[in-house]
Tab-separated table of C-alpha atoms in Angstrom:
chain	number	residue	atom	x	y	z
A	27	MET	CA	-11.152	-72.319	-34.632
A	28	ARG	CA	-9.118	-69.346	-33.355
A	29	GLU	CA	-10.020	-68.153	-29.845
A	30	THR	CA	-10.614	-64.438	-29.342
A	31	TYR	CA	-10.154	-62.399	-26.197
A	32	ASP	CA	-13.397	-60.916	-24.940
A	33	PRO	CA	-12.344	-58.364	-22.285
A	34	ALA	CA	-15.891	-57.624	-21.100
A	35	GLU	CA	-16.466	-61.308	-20.298
A	36	VAL	CA	-13.037	-62.391	-19.060
A	37	GLU	CA	-12.306	-59.343	-16.934
A	38	SER	CA	-15.741	-59.162	-15.323
A	39	VAL	CA	-15.482	-62.806	-14.257
A	40	GLN	CA	-11.962	-62.356	-12.877
A	41	GLN	CA	-12.812	-59.161	-11.043
A	42	ALA	CA	-15.884	-60.753	-9.514
A	43	HIS	CA	-13.561	-63.486	-8.198
A	44	TRP	CA	-11.195	-60.861	-6.716
A	45	ARG	CA	-14.097	-59.076	-5.010
A	46	ALA	CA	-15.469	-62.347	-3.617
A	47	LYS	CA	-12.053	-63.207	-2.150
A	48	ASP	CA	-11.482	-59.583	-1.042
A	49	ILE	CA	-7.898	-60.071	-2.122
A	50	TYR	CA	-6.864	-56.381	-1.896
A	51	ARG	CA	-7.920	-55.905	1.739
A	52	ALA	CA	-4.873	-55.023	3.776
A	53	VAL	CA	-4.363	-56.800	7.110
A	54	GLU	CA	-2.236	-55.741	10.019
A	55	HIS	CA	-0.127	-58.915	10.053
A	56	ALA	CA	0.356	-61.086	6.968
A	57	LEU	CA	2.489	-64.241	7.091
A	58	ASP	CA	4.450	-65.892	4.319
A	59	ALA	CA	4.533	-69.658	3.600
A	60	ASN	CA	7.161	-70.172	6.352
A	61	GLY	CA	5.106	-68.397	8.985
A	62	ASN	CA	7.215	-65.228	8.978
A	63	GLU	CA	5.572	-61.826	8.965
A	64	LYS	CA	5.797	-60.138	5.594
A	65	PRO	CA	7.454	-56.705	5.389
A	66	LYS	CA	4.921	-53.893	5.066
A	67	PHE	CA	4.713	-51.316	2.308
A	68	TYR	CA	2.243	-48.438	2.068
A	69	VAL	CA	1.648	-47.098	-1.446
A	70	CYS	CA	-0.979	-44.381	-1.919
A	71	PRO	CA	-1.557	-42.307	-5.065
A	72	MET	CA	-2.839	-38.778	-5.101
A	73	LEU	CA	-6.543	-38.808	-4.248
A	74	PRO	CA	-8.683	-37.565	-7.140
A	75	TYR	CA	-10.807	-34.447	-6.978
A	76	PRO	CA	-14.380	-35.604	-7.746
A	77	SER	CA	-15.050	-33.425	-10.785
A	78	GLY	CA	-17.570	-35.911	-12.178
A	79	LYS	CA	-15.713	-38.012	-14.714
A	80	LEU	CA	-12.408	-39.839	-14.960
A	81	HIS	CA	-9.990	-38.811	-17.681
A	82	MET	CA	-6.876	-40.459	-19.117
A	83	GLY	CA	-4.677	-38.611	-16.629
A	84	HIS	CA	-6.453	-40.420	-13.822
A	85	VAL	CA	-6.105	-43.797	-15.559
A	86	ARG	CA	-2.392	-43.244	-16.162
A	87	ASN	CA	-1.776	-42.202	-12.564
A	88	TYR	CA	-3.628	-45.110	-10.952
A	89	THR	CA	-2.257	-47.688	-13.398
A	90	LEU	CA	1.262	-46.764	-12.302
A	91	ASN	CA	0.182	-47.193	-8.686
A	92	ASP	CA	-1.431	-50.527	-9.559
A	93	VAL	CA	1.743	-51.847	-11.237
A	94	LEU	CA	3.816	-50.897	-8.159
A	95	TYR	CA	1.328	-52.607	-5.841
A	96	ARG	CA	1.355	-55.858	-7.823
A	97	TYR	CA	5.128	-55.874	-8.232
A	98	LEU	CA	5.717	-55.431	-4.492
A	99	ARG	CA	3.094	-57.998	-3.600
A	100	MET	CA	4.701	-60.566	-5.916
A	101	ARG	CA	8.007	-59.807	-4.164
A	102	GLY	CA	6.432	-61.065	-0.945
A	103	MET	CA	5.461	-57.788	0.728
A	104	ASN	CA	2.301	-56.928	2.662
A	105	VAL	CA	1.097	-53.960	0.614
A	106	MET	CA	-1.676	-51.507	1.472
A	107	THR	CA	-3.223	-49.104	-1.054
A	108	PRO	CA	-6.264	-47.112	0.130
A	109	MET	CA	-8.366	-44.874	-2.098
A	110	GLY	CA	-10.372	-41.741	-1.371
A	111	TRP	CA	-11.632	-38.418	-2.608
A	112	ASP	CA	-10.044	-34.968	-2.318
A	113	SER	CA	-13.491	-33.438	-2.061
A	114	PHE	CA	-13.129	-30.584	0.405
A	115	GLY	CA	-12.567	-27.017	-0.728
A	116	LEU	CA	-13.628	-24.050	-2.856
A	117	PRO	CA	-13.414	-25.720	-6.302
A	118	ALA	CA	-16.226	-28.107	-5.367
A	119	GLU	CA	-18.300	-25.294	-3.894
A	120	ASN	CA	-17.749	-23.010	-6.896
A	121	ALA	CA	-18.665	-25.807	-9.310
A	122	ALA	CA	-21.878	-26.485	-7.372
A	123	ILE	CA	-22.788	-22.766	-7.374
A	124	ALA	CA	-22.209	-22.575	-11.135
A	125	LYS	CA	-24.515	-25.568	-11.695
A	126	LYS	CA	-27.073	-24.395	-9.133
A	127	VAL	CA	-26.775	-27.642	-7.158
A	128	ALA	CA	-26.142	-28.107	-3.439
A	129	PRO	CA	-22.383	-28.727	-2.904
A	130	ALA	CA	-23.009	-31.971	-0.951
A	131	LYS	CA	-25.223	-33.454	-3.688
A	132	TRP	CA	-22.818	-32.356	-6.429
A	133	THR	CA	-19.826	-33.857	-4.615
A	134	TYR	CA	-21.363	-37.190	-3.577
A	135	ASP	CA	-22.947	-37.744	-6.990
A	136	ASN	CA	-19.568	-37.191	-8.623
A	137	ILE	CA	-17.881	-39.591	-6.219
A	138	ALA	CA	-20.422	-42.280	-7.074
A	139	ASP	CA	-19.914	-41.734	-10.809
A	140	MET	CA	-16.109	-41.813	-10.596
A	141	LYS	CA	-16.058	-44.854	-8.337
A	142	ALA	CA	-18.327	-46.671	-10.811
A	143	GLN	CA	-15.809	-45.854	-13.538
A	144	MET	CA	-12.839	-46.954	-11.414
A	145	GLU	CA	-14.128	-50.353	-10.323
A	146	PRO	CA	-14.211	-51.978	-13.829
A	147	LEU	CA	-10.521	-51.073	-14.230
A	148	GLY	CA	-9.676	-53.735	-11.639
A	149	LEU	CA	-7.251	-51.506	-9.747
A	150	ALA	CA	-5.696	-52.933	-6.591
A	151	PHE	CA	-7.402	-50.647	-4.065
A	152	ASP	CA	-8.497	-51.562	-0.577
A	153	TRP	CA	-11.935	-49.957	-0.759
A	154	SER	CA	-12.580	-50.879	2.887
A	155	ARG	CA	-10.224	-47.982	3.709
A	156	GLU	CA	-11.959	-45.449	1.442
A	157	VAL	CA	-11.832	-41.893	2.775
A	158	THR	CA	-13.816	-38.815	1.748
A	159	THR	CA	-12.163	-35.593	2.886
A	160	CYS	CA	-15.415	-33.568	3.059
A	161	LYS	CA	-16.818	-35.885	5.768
A	162	PRO	CA	-16.441	-34.802	9.421
A	163	ASP	CA	-14.916	-38.165	10.402
A	164	TYR	CA	-11.979	-37.268	8.170
A	165	TYR	CA	-11.503	-33.491	8.429
A	166	ARG	CA	-11.854	-33.498	12.224
A	167	TRP	CA	-8.301	-34.815	12.269
A	168	ASN	CA	-7.118	-31.988	10.011
A	169	GLN	CA	-8.655	-29.565	12.483
A	170	TRP	CA	-7.118	-31.338	15.443
A	171	MET	CA	-3.671	-31.306	13.826
A	172	PHE	CA	-3.955	-27.633	12.870
A	173	LEU	CA	-5.006	-26.632	16.418
A	174	LYS	CA	-1.991	-28.489	17.773
A	175	MET	CA	0.304	-26.601	15.404
A	176	LEU	CA	-1.375	-23.325	16.386
A	177	GLU	CA	-0.935	-24.190	20.037
A	178	LYS	CA	2.792	-24.844	19.518
A	179	GLY	CA	3.350	-21.726	17.420
A	180	VAL	CA	4.146	-23.710	14.277
A	181	ALA	CA	1.060	-22.181	12.617
A	182	TYR	CA	0.484	-18.446	12.938
A	183	ARG	CA	-1.623	-15.713	11.359
A	184	LYS	CA	-0.319	-12.789	9.313
A	185	THR	CA	-1.148	-10.624	6.296
A	186	GLN	CA	0.802	-11.347	3.135
A	187	THR	CA	0.676	-10.762	-0.613
A	188	VAL	CA	-0.572	-13.884	-2.364
A	189	ASN	CA	-1.653	-15.209	-5.773
A	190	TRP	CA	-5.411	-14.782	-6.008
A	191	ASP	CA	-7.614	-16.592	-8.530
A	192	PRO	CA	-10.595	-14.265	-9.161
A	193	VAL	CA	-12.704	-17.108	-10.613
A	194	ASP	CA	-12.064	-19.895	-8.082
A	195	HIS	CA	-11.871	-17.274	-5.277
A	196	THR	CA	-8.893	-18.956	-3.677
A	197	VAL	CA	-5.189	-18.525	-3.030
A	198	LEU	CA	-2.824	-20.348	-5.398
A	199	ALA	CA	0.679	-21.639	-4.765
A	200	ASN	CA	3.353	-20.347	-7.185
A	201	GLU	CA	3.367	-23.749	-8.871
A	202	GLN	CA	-0.361	-23.390	-9.620
A	203	VAL	CA	0.207	-20.220	-11.656
A	204	ILE	CA	0.952	-21.084	-15.281
A	205	GLU	CA	2.065	-18.125	-17.418
A	206	GLY	CA	0.217	-15.725	-15.156
A	207	ARG	CA	-3.032	-17.705	-15.069
A	208	GLY	CA	-4.692	-20.033	-12.552
A	209	TRP	CA	-4.011	-23.679	-13.370
A	210	ARG	CA	-7.643	-24.736	-12.993
A	211	SER	CA	-9.721	-21.703	-14.032
A	212	GLY	CA	-7.390	-20.132	-16.570
A	213	ALA	CA	-8.124	-16.694	-15.076
A	214	ILE	CA	-5.453	-13.988	-14.920
A	215	VAL	CA	-4.014	-14.201	-11.411
A	216	GLU	CA	-4.106	-11.110	-9.190
A	217	LYS	CA	-1.876	-10.133	-6.291
A	218	ARG	CA	-3.791	-9.530	-3.110
A	219	GLU	CA	-2.762	-8.698	0.399
A	220	ILE	CA	-4.943	-10.766	2.690
A	221	PRO	CA	-4.634	-12.273	6.176
A	222	GLY	CA	-4.174	-15.977	6.455
A	223	TYR	CA	-2.523	-18.792	8.379
A	224	TYR	CA	1.050	-19.782	7.649
A	225	LEU	CA	3.436	-22.505	8.797
A	226	GLY	CA	6.717	-21.374	10.349
A	227	ILE	CA	9.048	-23.527	8.251
A	228	THR	CA	11.909	-21.133	9.048
A	229	HIS	CA	12.034	-22.737	12.510
A	230	TYR	CA	13.072	-25.967	10.744
A	231	ALA	CA	15.091	-24.494	7.868
A	232	GLU	CA	18.424	-25.904	9.015
A	233	GLU	CA	16.984	-29.358	9.613
A	234	LEU	CA	15.184	-29.355	6.260
A	235	LEU	CA	18.244	-28.206	4.329
A	236	LYS	CA	20.450	-30.764	6.039
A	237	ASP	CA	18.042	-33.621	5.300
A	238	LEU	CA	17.986	-32.765	1.570
A	239	ASP	CA	21.357	-34.491	1.372
A	240	GLN	CA	19.655	-37.722	2.409
A	241	LEU	CA	17.368	-37.734	-0.625
A	242	GLN	CA	19.462	-40.197	-2.576
A	243	GLY	CA	18.113	-40.940	-6.034
A	244	TRP	CA	16.044	-37.769	-6.254
A	245	PRO	CA	16.558	-35.631	-9.406
A	246	GLU	CA	19.008	-32.809	-8.734
A	247	GLN	CA	16.575	-30.196	-10.046
A	248	VAL	CA	13.928	-31.343	-7.571
A	249	ARG	CA	16.346	-31.076	-4.672
A	250	ARG	CA	17.395	-27.569	-5.812
A	251	MET	CA	13.747	-26.604	-6.091
A	252	GLN	CA	13.137	-27.713	-2.528
A	253	GLU	CA	16.201	-25.803	-1.388
A	254	HIS	CA	14.975	-22.629	-3.102
A	255	TRP	CA	11.525	-23.149	-1.612
A	256	ILE	CA	12.997	-23.210	1.888
A	257	GLY	CA	14.693	-19.989	0.799
A	258	LYS	CA	17.392	-19.484	3.380
A	259	SER	CA	19.695	-16.551	2.723
A	260	TYR	CA	22.174	-14.414	4.684
A	261	GLY	CA	21.969	-10.633	4.522
A	262	VAL	CA	21.346	-7.340	6.297
A	263	ASN	CA	18.694	-4.626	6.398
A	264	LEU	CA	19.922	-1.198	5.286
A	265	ALA	CA	17.959	1.953	6.074
A	266	PHE	CA	17.567	4.730	3.511
A	267	PRO	CA	16.197	7.852	5.237
A	268	TYR	CA	13.532	10.019	3.613
A	269	GLU	CA	10.940	12.591	4.604
A	270	LEU	CA	7.227	12.429	3.870
A	271	ASP	CA	4.242	14.281	5.316
A	272	GLY	CA	6.662	16.321	7.434
A	273	LYS	CA	8.003	13.202	9.141
A	274	LYS	CA	11.421	11.574	8.877
A	275	LYS	CA	11.208	7.920	7.975
A	276	GLU	CA	13.409	5.026	6.830
A	277	LEU	CA	13.100	2.790	3.798
A	278	ARG	CA	14.438	-0.582	4.939
A	279	VAL	CA	16.077	-2.637	2.226
A	280	TYR	CA	17.197	-6.248	2.630
A	281	THR	CA	20.339	-7.247	0.703
A	282	THR	CA	22.698	-10.201	0.609
A	283	ARG	CA	25.423	-7.883	-0.776
A	284	PRO	CA	25.909	-5.001	1.680
A	285	ASP	CA	29.454	-4.619	0.298
A	286	THR	CA	28.004	-3.073	-2.886
A	287	ILE	CA	26.337	-0.158	-1.058
A	288	MET	CA	28.662	2.385	-2.703
A	289	GLY	CA	27.335	1.332	-6.097
A	290	VAL	CA	23.667	1.991	-5.317
A	291	THR	CA	22.035	4.251	-7.932
A	292	PHE	CA	18.364	3.604	-7.123
A	293	ALA	CA	15.957	1.714	-4.869
A	294	ALA	CA	12.745	-0.035	-5.845
A	295	ILE	CA	9.717	-0.939	-3.758
A	296	ALA	CA	6.823	-3.326	-4.351
A	297	ALA	CA	3.521	-1.942	-5.568
A	298	GLU	CA	1.969	-3.201	-2.327
A	299	HIS	CA	4.538	-1.400	-0.161
A	300	PRO	CA	2.966	0.996	2.403
A	301	LEU	CA	4.973	3.891	0.929
A	302	ALA	CA	3.635	3.187	-2.566
A	303	LEU	CA	0.054	2.989	-1.301
A	304	ARG	CA	0.446	6.283	0.551
A	305	LEU	CA	1.866	8.068	-2.495
A	306	ALA	CA	-0.927	6.690	-4.688
A	307	LYS	CA	-3.486	8.687	-2.683
A	308	ASP	CA	-2.158	11.881	-4.329
A	309	LYS	CA	-1.508	10.465	-7.800
A	310	PRO	CA	-4.262	8.681	-9.752
A	311	GLU	CA	-1.722	7.600	-12.390
A	312	LEU	CA	0.298	5.822	-9.693
A	313	GLN	CA	-2.824	4.082	-8.432
A	314	ALA	CA	-3.526	2.895	-11.992
A	315	PHE	CA	0.030	1.525	-12.170
A	316	ILE	CA	-0.416	-0.272	-8.829
A	317	ASP	CA	-3.690	-1.808	-10.072
A	318	GLU	CA	-1.841	-3.073	-13.143
A	319	CYS	CA	0.898	-4.550	-10.966
A	320	ARG	CA	-1.679	-6.497	-9.012
A	321	LYS	CA	-2.102	-8.772	-12.013
A	322	GLY	CA	0.405	-11.600	-12.221
A	323	SER	CA	2.194	-14.135	-10.030
A	324	VAL	CA	4.117	-13.481	-6.803
A	325	SER	CA	6.648	-16.166	-7.822
A	326	GLU	CA	10.286	-14.988	-7.684
A	327	ALA	CA	11.025	-16.971	-10.860
A	328	ASP	CA	8.169	-15.232	-12.726
A	329	MET	CA	9.317	-11.848	-11.472
A	330	ALA	CA	12.831	-12.473	-12.817
A	331	THR	CA	11.633	-13.094	-16.374
A	332	MET	CA	8.749	-10.621	-16.638
A	333	GLU	CA	8.934	-7.259	-18.396
A	334	LYS	CA	10.101	-4.859	-15.718
A	335	LYS	CA	8.028	-1.688	-15.313
A	336	ALA	CA	8.395	1.039	-12.728
A	337	PHE	CA	6.983	4.383	-11.586
A	338	ARG	CA	9.342	7.103	-10.260
A	339	GLN	CA	8.169	8.795	-7.095
A	340	VAL	CA	10.515	9.954	-4.366
A	341	SER	CA	14.167	10.313	-3.429
A	342	ALA	CA	15.912	8.916	-0.415
A	343	SER	CA	19.233	9.965	1.086
A	344	SER	CA	21.904	7.258	0.923
A	345	ILE	CA	23.108	6.197	4.347
A	346	ARG	CA	26.741	6.194	3.167
A	347	THR	CA	27.115	8.837	0.467
A	348	GLY	CA	24.496	11.405	1.383
A	349	ALA	CA	23.475	11.551	-2.268
A	350	ASP	CA	19.857	11.403	-3.403
A	351	VAL	CA	18.792	7.934	-4.495
A	352	PRO	CA	15.680	7.775	-6.688
A	353	VAL	CA	12.999	5.388	-5.432
A	354	TRP	CA	10.875	3.531	-7.991
A	355	ILE	CA	7.686	1.550	-7.516
A	356	GLY	CA	8.434	-1.656	-9.481
A	357	ASN	CA	6.275	-4.510	-10.744
A	358	TYR	CA	9.196	-6.910	-10.267
A	359	VAL	CA	9.707	-6.362	-6.518
A	360	LEU	CA	8.213	-8.946	-4.147
A	361	MET	CA	6.473	-7.628	-1.042
A	362	THR	CA	7.323	-10.952	0.615
A	363	TYR	CA	11.090	-10.495	0.105
A	364	GLY	CA	12.489	-8.696	3.116
A	365	GLU	CA	10.260	-5.680	3.678
A	366	GLY	CA	9.298	-5.228	0.038
A	367	ALA	CA	12.197	-3.042	-1.034
A	368	VAL	CA	15.448	-3.674	-2.919
A	369	MET	CA	18.458	-1.554	-3.783
A	370	GLY	CA	19.702	-1.254	-7.343
A	371	VAL	CA	23.403	-1.759	-8.073
A	372	PRO	CA	23.795	-1.768	-11.880
A	373	ALA	CA	27.572	-2.232	-11.691
A	374	HIS	CA	27.237	-5.571	-9.854
A	375	ASP	CA	23.889	-7.011	-10.946
A	376	GLU	CA	22.760	-7.796	-14.516
A	377	ARG	CA	19.059	-7.312	-13.767
A	378	ASP	CA	19.704	-3.953	-12.055
A	379	PHE	CA	21.835	-2.934	-15.053
A	380	ALA	CA	19.079	-3.851	-17.528
A	381	PHE	CA	16.447	-2.052	-15.446
A	382	ALA	CA	18.597	1.067	-15.142
A	383	LEU	CA	19.147	1.184	-18.930
A	384	ASN	CA	15.440	0.715	-19.623
A	385	THR	CA	14.310	3.408	-17.164
A	386	VAL	CA	16.905	5.911	-18.401
A	387	ALA	CA	15.838	5.238	-21.991
A	388	HIS	CA	12.179	5.628	-21.004
A	389	GLN	CA	12.870	8.911	-19.199
A	390	THR	CA	14.883	10.268	-22.141
A	391	SER	CA	12.149	9.305	-24.624
A	392	HIS	CA	9.497	10.881	-22.369
A	393	ARG	CA	11.465	14.171	-22.125
A	394	GLN	CA	11.960	14.280	-25.890
A	395	GLU	CA	8.199	13.782	-26.422
A	396	ARG	CA	7.435	16.681	-24.107
A	397	ARG	CA	9.973	18.921	-25.857
A	398	SER	CA	8.440	18.089	-29.267
A	399	LEU	CA	5.018	19.052	-27.955
A	400	ARG	CA	6.333	22.468	-27.003
């Protein structure tokens, strides 16, 4: 008679044996057969957000972690793999509000459900080290660490333009914006200027860039992405003088190519720039344009590929030529780059050239339409 494999029976018996022996509990010092201490290895997967149910993405992620754990353990290493729940934050609160349930009940019920789904998988987790990030015994250390960084000046407070998800009511990283929408809610992302806390990574830019060379075996594109994220560049601030409200002022433009100043034909400022906001008070059509610009990501990569739109407003006097330089409010200018203003040099920059052609074509078309109406 041919034997058949009954997973429900075989696996439940085996897993009960593992639990009885507590074989996945990590110990501080583990010895091999010769009495030597085994080398230690810590392997921890991303903690799941307790949304209520596991999905195949979870199973794939934790199976990979499980395979690594078992491989290293068979190679004679003392391996530790904890498990926990990324349960602290606005998504959990928003979900609870939507379902009219207290956030604590919603979160802890979901944790219980997901843990009950995880355990039959037989994953090699040390559940004695389970953490839940919404519990005070965990997040008190986040608070302690943050206060230390604030004390040392590593963390600081400032106002900055960010990606805002209007459904989840939270700030998104550039990587969490997919084709202009929030990765979780699917809502169209807005740009908002809000105060928040930031980490001064520029203090460590040189050290971080230098250490990228030590990431042997990392994909080149990942290393380049990290380099771009650090974002070090060399340049100068140029001042374009202008007059507004009877006062003489300067439009400060950051550029890495000051040698191209003689080729400047226009300047562009972000929709969130103080000059743009001041001018919008007198022009409802400009305010409507600024409101439109508030939709979309603040990612530099997204800005480079988006359809470039602009609104002509003022002229500034070039610091070298004395000629008037038109200033445009542009949807492609980042408020977080320099002081939110860039200079346009069509002769030396492909994007500036394309923008100049498009704006000239738009102006010409607009003039022709007005003439035809006369």
